[in-house]
C-alpha positions as a printed Julia matrix, in Angstrom:
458×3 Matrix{Float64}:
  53.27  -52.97  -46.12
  50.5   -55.31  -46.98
  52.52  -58.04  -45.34
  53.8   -55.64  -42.11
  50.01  -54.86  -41.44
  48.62  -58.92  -41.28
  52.13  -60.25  -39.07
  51.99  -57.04  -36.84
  50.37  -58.28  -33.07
  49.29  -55.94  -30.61
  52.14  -55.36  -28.1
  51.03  -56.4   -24.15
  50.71  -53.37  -21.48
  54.03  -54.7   -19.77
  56.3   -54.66  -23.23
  55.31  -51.7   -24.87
  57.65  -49.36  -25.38
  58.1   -45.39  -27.45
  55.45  -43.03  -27.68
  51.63  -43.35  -27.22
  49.93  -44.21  -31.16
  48.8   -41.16  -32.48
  45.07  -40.27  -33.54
  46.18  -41.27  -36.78
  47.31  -44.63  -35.91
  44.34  -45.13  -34.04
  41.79  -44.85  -37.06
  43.73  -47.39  -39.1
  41.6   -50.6   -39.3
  42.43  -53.01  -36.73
  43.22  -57.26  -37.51
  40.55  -58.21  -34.63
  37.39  -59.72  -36.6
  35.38  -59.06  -33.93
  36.15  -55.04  -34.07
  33.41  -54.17  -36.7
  34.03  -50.51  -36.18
  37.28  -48.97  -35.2
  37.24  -47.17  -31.39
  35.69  -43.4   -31.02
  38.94  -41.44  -30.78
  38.56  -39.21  -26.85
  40.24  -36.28  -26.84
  42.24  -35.22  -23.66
  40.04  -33.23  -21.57
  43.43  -31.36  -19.71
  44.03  -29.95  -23.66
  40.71  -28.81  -24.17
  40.51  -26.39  -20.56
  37.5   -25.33  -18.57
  34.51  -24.82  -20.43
  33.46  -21.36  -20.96
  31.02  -20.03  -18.39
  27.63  -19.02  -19.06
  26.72  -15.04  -19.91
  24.41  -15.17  -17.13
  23.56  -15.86  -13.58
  21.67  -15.21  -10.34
  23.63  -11.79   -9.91
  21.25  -10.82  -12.54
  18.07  -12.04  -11.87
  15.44   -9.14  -11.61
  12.51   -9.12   -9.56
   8.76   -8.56  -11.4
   5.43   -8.29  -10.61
   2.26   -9.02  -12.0
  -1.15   -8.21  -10.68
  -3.59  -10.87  -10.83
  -7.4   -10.95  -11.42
  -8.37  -10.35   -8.24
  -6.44   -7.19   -7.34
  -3.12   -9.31   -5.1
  -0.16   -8.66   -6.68
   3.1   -11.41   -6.83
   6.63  -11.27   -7.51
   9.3   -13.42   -9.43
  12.37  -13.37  -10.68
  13.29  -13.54  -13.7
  16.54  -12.67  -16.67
  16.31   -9.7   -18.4
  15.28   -9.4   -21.72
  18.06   -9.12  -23.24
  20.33  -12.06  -21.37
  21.83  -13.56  -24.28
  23.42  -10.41  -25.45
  25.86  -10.46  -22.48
  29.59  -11.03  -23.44
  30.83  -14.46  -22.05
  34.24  -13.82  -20.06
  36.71  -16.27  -18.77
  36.5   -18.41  -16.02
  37.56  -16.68  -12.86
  37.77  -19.33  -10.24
  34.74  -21.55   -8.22
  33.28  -20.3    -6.31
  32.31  -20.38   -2.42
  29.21  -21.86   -2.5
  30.0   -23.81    0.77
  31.18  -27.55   -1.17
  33.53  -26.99   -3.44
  32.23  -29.93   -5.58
  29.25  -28.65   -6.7
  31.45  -26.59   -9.34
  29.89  -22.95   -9.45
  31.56  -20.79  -11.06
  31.7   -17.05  -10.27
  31.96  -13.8   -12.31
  32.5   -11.82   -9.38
  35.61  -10.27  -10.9
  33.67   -8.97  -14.1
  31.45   -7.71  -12.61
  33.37   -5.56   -9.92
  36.42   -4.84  -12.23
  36.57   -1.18  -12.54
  38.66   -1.15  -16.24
  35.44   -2.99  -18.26
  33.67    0.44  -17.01
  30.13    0.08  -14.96
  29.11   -3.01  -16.71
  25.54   -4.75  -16.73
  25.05   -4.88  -13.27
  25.98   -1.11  -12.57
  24.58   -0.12  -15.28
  20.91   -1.85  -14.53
  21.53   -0.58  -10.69
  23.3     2.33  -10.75
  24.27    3.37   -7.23
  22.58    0.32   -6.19
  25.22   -1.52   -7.9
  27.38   -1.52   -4.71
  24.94   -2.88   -2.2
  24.58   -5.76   -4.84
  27.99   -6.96   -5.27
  28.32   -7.2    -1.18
  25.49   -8.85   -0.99
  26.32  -11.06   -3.93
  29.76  -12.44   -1.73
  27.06  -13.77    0.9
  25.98  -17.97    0.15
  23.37  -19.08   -2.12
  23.63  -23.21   -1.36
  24.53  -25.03    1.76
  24.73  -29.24    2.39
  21.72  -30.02    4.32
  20.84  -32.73    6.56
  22.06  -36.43    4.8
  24.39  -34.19    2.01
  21.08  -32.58    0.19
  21.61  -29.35   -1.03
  18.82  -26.91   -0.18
  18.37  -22.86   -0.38
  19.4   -21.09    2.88
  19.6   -17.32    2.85
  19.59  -16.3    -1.03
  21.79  -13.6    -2.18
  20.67  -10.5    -3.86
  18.28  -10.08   -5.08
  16.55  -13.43   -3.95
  17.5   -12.38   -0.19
  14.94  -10.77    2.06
  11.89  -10.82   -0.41
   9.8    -8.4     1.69
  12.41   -6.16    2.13
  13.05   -5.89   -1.44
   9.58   -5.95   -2.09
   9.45   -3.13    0.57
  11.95   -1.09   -1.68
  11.49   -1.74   -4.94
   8.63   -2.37   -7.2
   8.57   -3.24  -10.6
   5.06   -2.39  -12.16
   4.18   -0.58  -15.01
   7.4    -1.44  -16.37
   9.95    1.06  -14.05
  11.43    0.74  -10.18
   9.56    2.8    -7.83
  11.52    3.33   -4.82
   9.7     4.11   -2.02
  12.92    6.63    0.15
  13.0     8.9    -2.45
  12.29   10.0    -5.87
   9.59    7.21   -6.5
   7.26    7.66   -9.66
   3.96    7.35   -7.29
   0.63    6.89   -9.27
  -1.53    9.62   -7.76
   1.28   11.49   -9.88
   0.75   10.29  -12.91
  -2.82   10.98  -13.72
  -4.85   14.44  -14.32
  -4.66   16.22  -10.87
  -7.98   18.21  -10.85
  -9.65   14.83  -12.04
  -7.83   12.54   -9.04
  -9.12   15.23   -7.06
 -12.77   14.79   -8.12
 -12.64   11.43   -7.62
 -11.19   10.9    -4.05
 -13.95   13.53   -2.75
 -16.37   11.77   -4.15
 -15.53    8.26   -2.78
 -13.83    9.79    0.51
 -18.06   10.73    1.28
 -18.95    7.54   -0.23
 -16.82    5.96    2.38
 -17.87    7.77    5.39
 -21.7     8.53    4.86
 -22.36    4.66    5.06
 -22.57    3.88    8.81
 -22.39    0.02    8.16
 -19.96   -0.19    5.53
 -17.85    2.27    7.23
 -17.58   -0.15   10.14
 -17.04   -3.22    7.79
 -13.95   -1.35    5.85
 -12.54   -0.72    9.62
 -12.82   -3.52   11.07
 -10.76   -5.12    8.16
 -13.91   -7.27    6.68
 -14.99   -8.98    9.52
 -18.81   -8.44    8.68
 -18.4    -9.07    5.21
 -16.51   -9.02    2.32
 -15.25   -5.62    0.79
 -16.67   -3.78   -1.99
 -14.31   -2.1    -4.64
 -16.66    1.38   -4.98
 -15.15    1.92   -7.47
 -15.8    -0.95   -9.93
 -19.33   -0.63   -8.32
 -19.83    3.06   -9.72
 -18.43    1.77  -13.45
 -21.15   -1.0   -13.11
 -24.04    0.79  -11.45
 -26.55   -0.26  -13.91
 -25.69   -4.53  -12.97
 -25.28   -3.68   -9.21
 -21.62   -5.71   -9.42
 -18.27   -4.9    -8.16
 -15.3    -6.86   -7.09
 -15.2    -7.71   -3.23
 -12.54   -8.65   -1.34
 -11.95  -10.63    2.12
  -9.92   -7.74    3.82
  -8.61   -4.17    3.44
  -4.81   -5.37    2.31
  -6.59   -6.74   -1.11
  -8.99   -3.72   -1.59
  -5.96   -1.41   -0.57
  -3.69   -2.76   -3.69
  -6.49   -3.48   -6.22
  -7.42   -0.11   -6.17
  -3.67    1.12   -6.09
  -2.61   -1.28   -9.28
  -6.01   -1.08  -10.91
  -5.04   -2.45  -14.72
  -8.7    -1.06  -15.59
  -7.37    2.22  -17.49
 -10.97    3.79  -17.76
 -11.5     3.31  -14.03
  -7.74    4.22  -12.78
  -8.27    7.75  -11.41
 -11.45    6.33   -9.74
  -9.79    3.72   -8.05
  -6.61    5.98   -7.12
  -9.03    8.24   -5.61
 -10.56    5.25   -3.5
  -7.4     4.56   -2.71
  -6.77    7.37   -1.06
 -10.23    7.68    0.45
  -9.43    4.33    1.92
  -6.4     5.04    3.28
  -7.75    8.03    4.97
 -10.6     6.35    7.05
  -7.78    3.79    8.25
  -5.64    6.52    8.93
  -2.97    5.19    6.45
  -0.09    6.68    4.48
  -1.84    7.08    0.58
   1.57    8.58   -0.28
   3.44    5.68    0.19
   2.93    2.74   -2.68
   1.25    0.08   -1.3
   3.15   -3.45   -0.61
   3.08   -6.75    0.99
   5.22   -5.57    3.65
   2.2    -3.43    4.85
   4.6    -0.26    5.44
   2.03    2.23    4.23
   0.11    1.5     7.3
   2.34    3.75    9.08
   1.24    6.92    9.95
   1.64    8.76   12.94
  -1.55    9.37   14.08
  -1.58   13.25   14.48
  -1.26   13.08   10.6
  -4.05   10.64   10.1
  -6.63   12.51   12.93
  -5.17   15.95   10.75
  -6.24   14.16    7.41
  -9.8    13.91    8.28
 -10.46   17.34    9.87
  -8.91   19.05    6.85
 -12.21   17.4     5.21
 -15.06   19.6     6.36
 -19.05   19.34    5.04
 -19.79   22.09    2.77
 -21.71   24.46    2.96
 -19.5    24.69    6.28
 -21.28   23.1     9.39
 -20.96   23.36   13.37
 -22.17   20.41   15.0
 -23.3    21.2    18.73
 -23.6    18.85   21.2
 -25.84   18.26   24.65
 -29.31   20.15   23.21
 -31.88   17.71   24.35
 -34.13   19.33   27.43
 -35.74   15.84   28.54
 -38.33   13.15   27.72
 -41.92   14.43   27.15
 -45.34   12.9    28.2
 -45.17   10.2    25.34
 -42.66    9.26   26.41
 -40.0    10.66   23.38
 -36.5    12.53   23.53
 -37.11   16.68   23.6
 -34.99   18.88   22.79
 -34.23   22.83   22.48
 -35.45   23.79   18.7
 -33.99   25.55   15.86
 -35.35   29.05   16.82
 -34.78   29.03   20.65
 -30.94   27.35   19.29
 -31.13   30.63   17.11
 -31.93   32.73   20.22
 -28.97   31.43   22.17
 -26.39   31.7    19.82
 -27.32   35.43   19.05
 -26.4    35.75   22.47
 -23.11   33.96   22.1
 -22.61   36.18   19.03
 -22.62   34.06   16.35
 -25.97   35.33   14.74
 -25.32   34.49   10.95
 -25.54   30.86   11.31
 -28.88   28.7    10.52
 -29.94   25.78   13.68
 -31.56   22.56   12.73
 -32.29   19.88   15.29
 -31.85   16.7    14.59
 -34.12   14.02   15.19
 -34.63   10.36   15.09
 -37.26    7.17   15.92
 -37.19    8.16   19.97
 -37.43   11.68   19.08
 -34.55   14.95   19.63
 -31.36   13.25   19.24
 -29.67   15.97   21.19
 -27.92   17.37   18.17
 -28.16   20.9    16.51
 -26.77   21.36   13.48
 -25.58   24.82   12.43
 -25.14   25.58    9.06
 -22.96   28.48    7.62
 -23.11   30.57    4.39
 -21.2    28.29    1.15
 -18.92   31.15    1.09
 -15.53   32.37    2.72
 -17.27   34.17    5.13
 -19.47   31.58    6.12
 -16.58   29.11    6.7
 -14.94   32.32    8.74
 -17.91   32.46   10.83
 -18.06   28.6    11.35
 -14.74   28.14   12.57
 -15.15   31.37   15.12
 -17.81   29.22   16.88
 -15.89   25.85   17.03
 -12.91   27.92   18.06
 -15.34   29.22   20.83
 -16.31   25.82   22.39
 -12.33   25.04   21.61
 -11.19   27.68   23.89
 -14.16   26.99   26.48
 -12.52   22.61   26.76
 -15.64   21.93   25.39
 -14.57   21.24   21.41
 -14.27   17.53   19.97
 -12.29   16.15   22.48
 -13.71   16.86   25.56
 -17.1    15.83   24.24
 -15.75   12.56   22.99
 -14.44   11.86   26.52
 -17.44   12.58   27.89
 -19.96   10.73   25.86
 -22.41   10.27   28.58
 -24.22    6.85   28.69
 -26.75    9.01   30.67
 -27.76   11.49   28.42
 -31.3    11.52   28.21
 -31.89    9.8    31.12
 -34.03   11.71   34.08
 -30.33   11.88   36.46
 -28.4    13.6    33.17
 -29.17   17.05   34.64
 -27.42   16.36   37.99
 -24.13   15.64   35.39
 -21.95   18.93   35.57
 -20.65   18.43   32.79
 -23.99   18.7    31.04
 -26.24   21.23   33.03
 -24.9    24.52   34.86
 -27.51   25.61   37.62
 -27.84   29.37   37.62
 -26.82   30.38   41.74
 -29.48   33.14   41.09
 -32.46   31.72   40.17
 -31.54   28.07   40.38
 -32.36   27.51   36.91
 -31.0    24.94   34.48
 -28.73   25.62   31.43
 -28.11   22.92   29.25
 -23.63   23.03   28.54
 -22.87   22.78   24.66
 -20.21   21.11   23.25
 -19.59   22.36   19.36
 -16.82   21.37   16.51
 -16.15   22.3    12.93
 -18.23   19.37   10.98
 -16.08   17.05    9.17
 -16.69   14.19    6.67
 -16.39   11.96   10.11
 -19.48   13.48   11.3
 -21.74   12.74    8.15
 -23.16    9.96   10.31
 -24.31   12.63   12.89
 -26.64   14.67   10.37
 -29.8    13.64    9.06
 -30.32   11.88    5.25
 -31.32   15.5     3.61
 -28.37   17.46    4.76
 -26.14   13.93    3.64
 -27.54   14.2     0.66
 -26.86   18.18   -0.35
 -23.44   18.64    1.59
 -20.41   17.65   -0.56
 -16.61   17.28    0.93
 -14.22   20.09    0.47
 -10.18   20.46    1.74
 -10.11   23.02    4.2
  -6.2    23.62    3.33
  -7.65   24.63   -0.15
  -9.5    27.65    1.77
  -7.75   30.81    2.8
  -9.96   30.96    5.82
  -8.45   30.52    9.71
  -6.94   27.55   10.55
C-alpha cells in the first residue's frame, strides 16, 4: 500500500472516471508538499435543508409605554418576556415581503392553524387575535428608489401607531381599551378620597382669574403649573410646569408619584372640566379625549354649584354718583325687592370693586336642602322670565354703566304710570364658573359641591 500511495497521481477533470472520493478519502494525507494541511471537508448544503426558523417575529412584537420625567409618555415595541420559550416550527414557505430574495420566512400557518389550539398570538390577543392575523398578510418591506429597502406601511402592530395608541395602552402593566371594559384610573383609587381631591382643585382651577385664562388658552401666557405637585411642595413654592395643556393633561393622568396619585387624578379631572373635555376617557397622543359634545361639557360645570347655594343677579347698578363712582341698589333695598318677588329667605350682598357697585348682587341661600330649594326657585324664575344665563350672556352690554344704559330695554322698564325707572334683573344658580364674579371673602368661605349629589330640583 505504501508503494500504491507514493506512484498514485491525481487523475485530470477530463479522465476521471467512478464515483466522487468519499469524506474518507478526502482526509487521507495528500503527496503535494506544498499542502501542509489537508482541505476543510464542506458538507452539501441540499443534505442539510433549510435552517430552522426563529421562535419569534414581528407578529409578536408588543407595544409599551413608559412615562418620562416630565409627565409625556412614549411607546415602543418590544418581545415579550418570555420569547425564547416559544416552540420553533418548521419552515412554512417565504414569504411575500414584495422581493422574494430577501428570504423572510413566515409562520403564518402556525399561527392561524386551528389543530395547535389558540396559540401565542390568540392567546396574548384573544378576540383580537383575528384582526391581527389579517393585518399580519398586509407588507412590512418594499424596494425603494435605487433597490434600498425601506419601511412602508408596517403590519400589526407597527401599523397605524396613533390608532393603536388610540386603542390600546399598556401602562401599569395591563391593556386598557378605551370601547369598552377599560381598567380607567379614576377607578382604581379610594372613591370618597378622588372625590375630595377633584373639588378641591376643580375651585383651585376656576377661582384664579389669570391662571384660568392661561390653562384655556393652552399656555400661551405662560407655562402650566401641575397644582398638584405645587400643593405636595407648598412649603418650597415648586411644582412641575409644562408648555401646554396636552403635557399637564397626561402628567397628571400617569402620575408615577403614588403619594400624590389621587391628587393629580382629581386635577385631572378638574382640568378636563374647565376645557370641557372627556375625564372618562384615558388620555392619549391621539388627543381623542378632547371630544365632548358640548351640552355635556356646559352640563359638567353647572352640576358644580358654590355652597352655601348662591343666586347671582345681574343689571343692579342705578348710575354714577357725584364722585364720579359706579352706584348701585344695596343689600336691603335688593332685600326689599325680592320679598316682593317672593323669594324672602335669601340674604343680598352687593358687590363692589375700585370704580365702585359692580352691578352685581349676590344672594346667598341657607347651607341646607331647603336653601338650595329656595335658590333654584329664583334662578328658575329669571329662567322662565328669558332672563337666566343665557340671555344675559348675549346681552352683556358694553354700555352698562354708562349715562345712555337706561334708554337699553333690555336693562330698564319705564313704568307707563308714573314714568318711573325699574332696573331688569337677570339671575342664575351660581356655579364654580362664576367664582370670578364674587368678591375674595365669599371665594374664600364657599366650597364646590355636585348638585347631582343633592335631592333638590333639577
Amino acid at each position: 500500500t505504501t508503494a500504491d500511495h507514493k506512484s498514485y497521481t491525481k487523475p485530470s477533470p477530463s479522465t476521471r472516471t467512478g464515483p466522487p472520493p468519499s469524506s474518507a478519502a478526502l482526509n487521507k494525507p495528500q503527496s503535494d508538499p506544498n499542502q501542509a494541511h489537508p482541505p476543510f471537508p464542506f458538507p452539501d448544503p441540499a443534505a442539510l435543508g433549510p435552517p430552522p426558523p426563529p421562535a419569534y417575529g414581528f407578529h409578536m412584537l408588543e407595544r409599551r409605554t413608559i412615562v418620562l420625567y416630565d409627565g409625556s409618555v412614549r411607546s415602543y415595541f418590544a418581545l415579550p418576556p418570555d420569547y425564547q420559550d416559544f416552540p420553533t416550527r418548521p419552515i412554512l414557505g417565504p414569504r411575500d415581503f414584495g422581493s422574494p430574495s430577501m428570504g423572510f420566512r413566515d409562520n403564518r400557518d402556525y399561527w392561524n392553524s386551528p389543530s395547535d389550539g389558540p396559540g401565542p398570538l390568540k392567546r396574548k390577543y384573544g378576540d383580537e387575535g383575528k384582526d391581527l392575523r389579517e393585518e399580519k398578510k398586509e407588507k412590512i418591506y418594499t424596494l425603494g428608489p435605487g433597490g434600498s429597502d425601506r419601511l412602508t406601511g408596517m403590519s400589526s402592530p407597527l401599523r397605524n401607531e396613533e390608532t393603536r395608541a388610540a386603542k390600546y395602552m399598556r401602562v401599569g402593566g395591563g391593556f386598557q381599551n378605551n370601547n369598552a371594559g377599560f381598567n380607567h384610573k379614576h377607578l382604581e383609587v379610594d372613591q370618597s378620597a378622588l372625590k375630595k381631591a377633584f373639588l378641591h382643585f376643580v375651585k383651585a382651577v376656576f377661582e384664579n382669574t389669570g391662571q384660568k385664562k392661561n390653562y384655556l388658552e393652552d399656555g400661551k401666557q405662560g407655562r402650566l403649573q401641575c397644582l398638584a405637585c405645587g400643593k405636595s411642595n407648598a412649603k418650597f413654592r415648586s411644582s412641575k410646569d409644562f408648555s401646554d395643556m396636552h403635557g399637564l393633561i397626561m402628567h397628571t393622568y400617569y402620575s408615577d408619584n403614588a403619594d400624590l396619585r389621587v391628587d393629580h387624578l382629581g386635577l385631572h379631572k378638574a382640568l378636563c372640566v374647565l376645557m370641557g373635555w372627556n375625564y372618562s376617557k384615558p388620555p392619549d397622543n391621539s388627543k381623542a379625549y378632547r371630544f365632548l359634545p358640548a351640552d355635556e361639557a356646559v352640563s359638567n360645570q353647572e352640576d358644580l354649584i358654590m355652597w352655601p347655594p348662591v343666586v347671582i343677579v345681574h343689571n343692579t347698578i342705578t348710575g354714577k354718583g357725584k364722585d364720579g363712582r359706579m352706584e348701585g341698589l344695596g343689600n336691603k333695598a335688593m332685600d326689599s325687592k325680592l320679598r316682593d318677588l317672593g323669594f324672602g329667605s335669601g340674604k343680598c350682598k352687593s358687590m363692589y370693586g375700585r370704580e365702585g357697585h359692580l352691578g352685581i348682587t349676590v344672594v346667598k341661600f341657607a347651607s341646607d336642602q331647603s336653601g338650595l330649594i329656595d335658590a333654584v326657585r329664583l334662578a328658575e324664575y329669571f329662567e322662565k322670565e328669558n332672563r337666566g344665563r343665557k340671555a344675559w350672556s348675549h346681552l352683556q352690554p358694553l354700555t352698562l354703566g354708562k349715562d345712555d344704559d337706561d334708554k337699553n330695554p333690555n336693562l330698564v322698564k319705564v313704568d307707563e304710570r308714573n314714568g318711573e325707572k325699574k332696573r331688569i334683573f337677570y339671575g342664575y344658580l351660581g356655579t364654580v364658573a362664576d367664582l370670578d364674579k364674587v368678591d375674595f371673602d365669599m371665594r374664600n368661605k364657599v366650597v364646590i359641591e355636585s348638585r347631582r349629589e343633592h335631592k333638590g330640583p333639577r
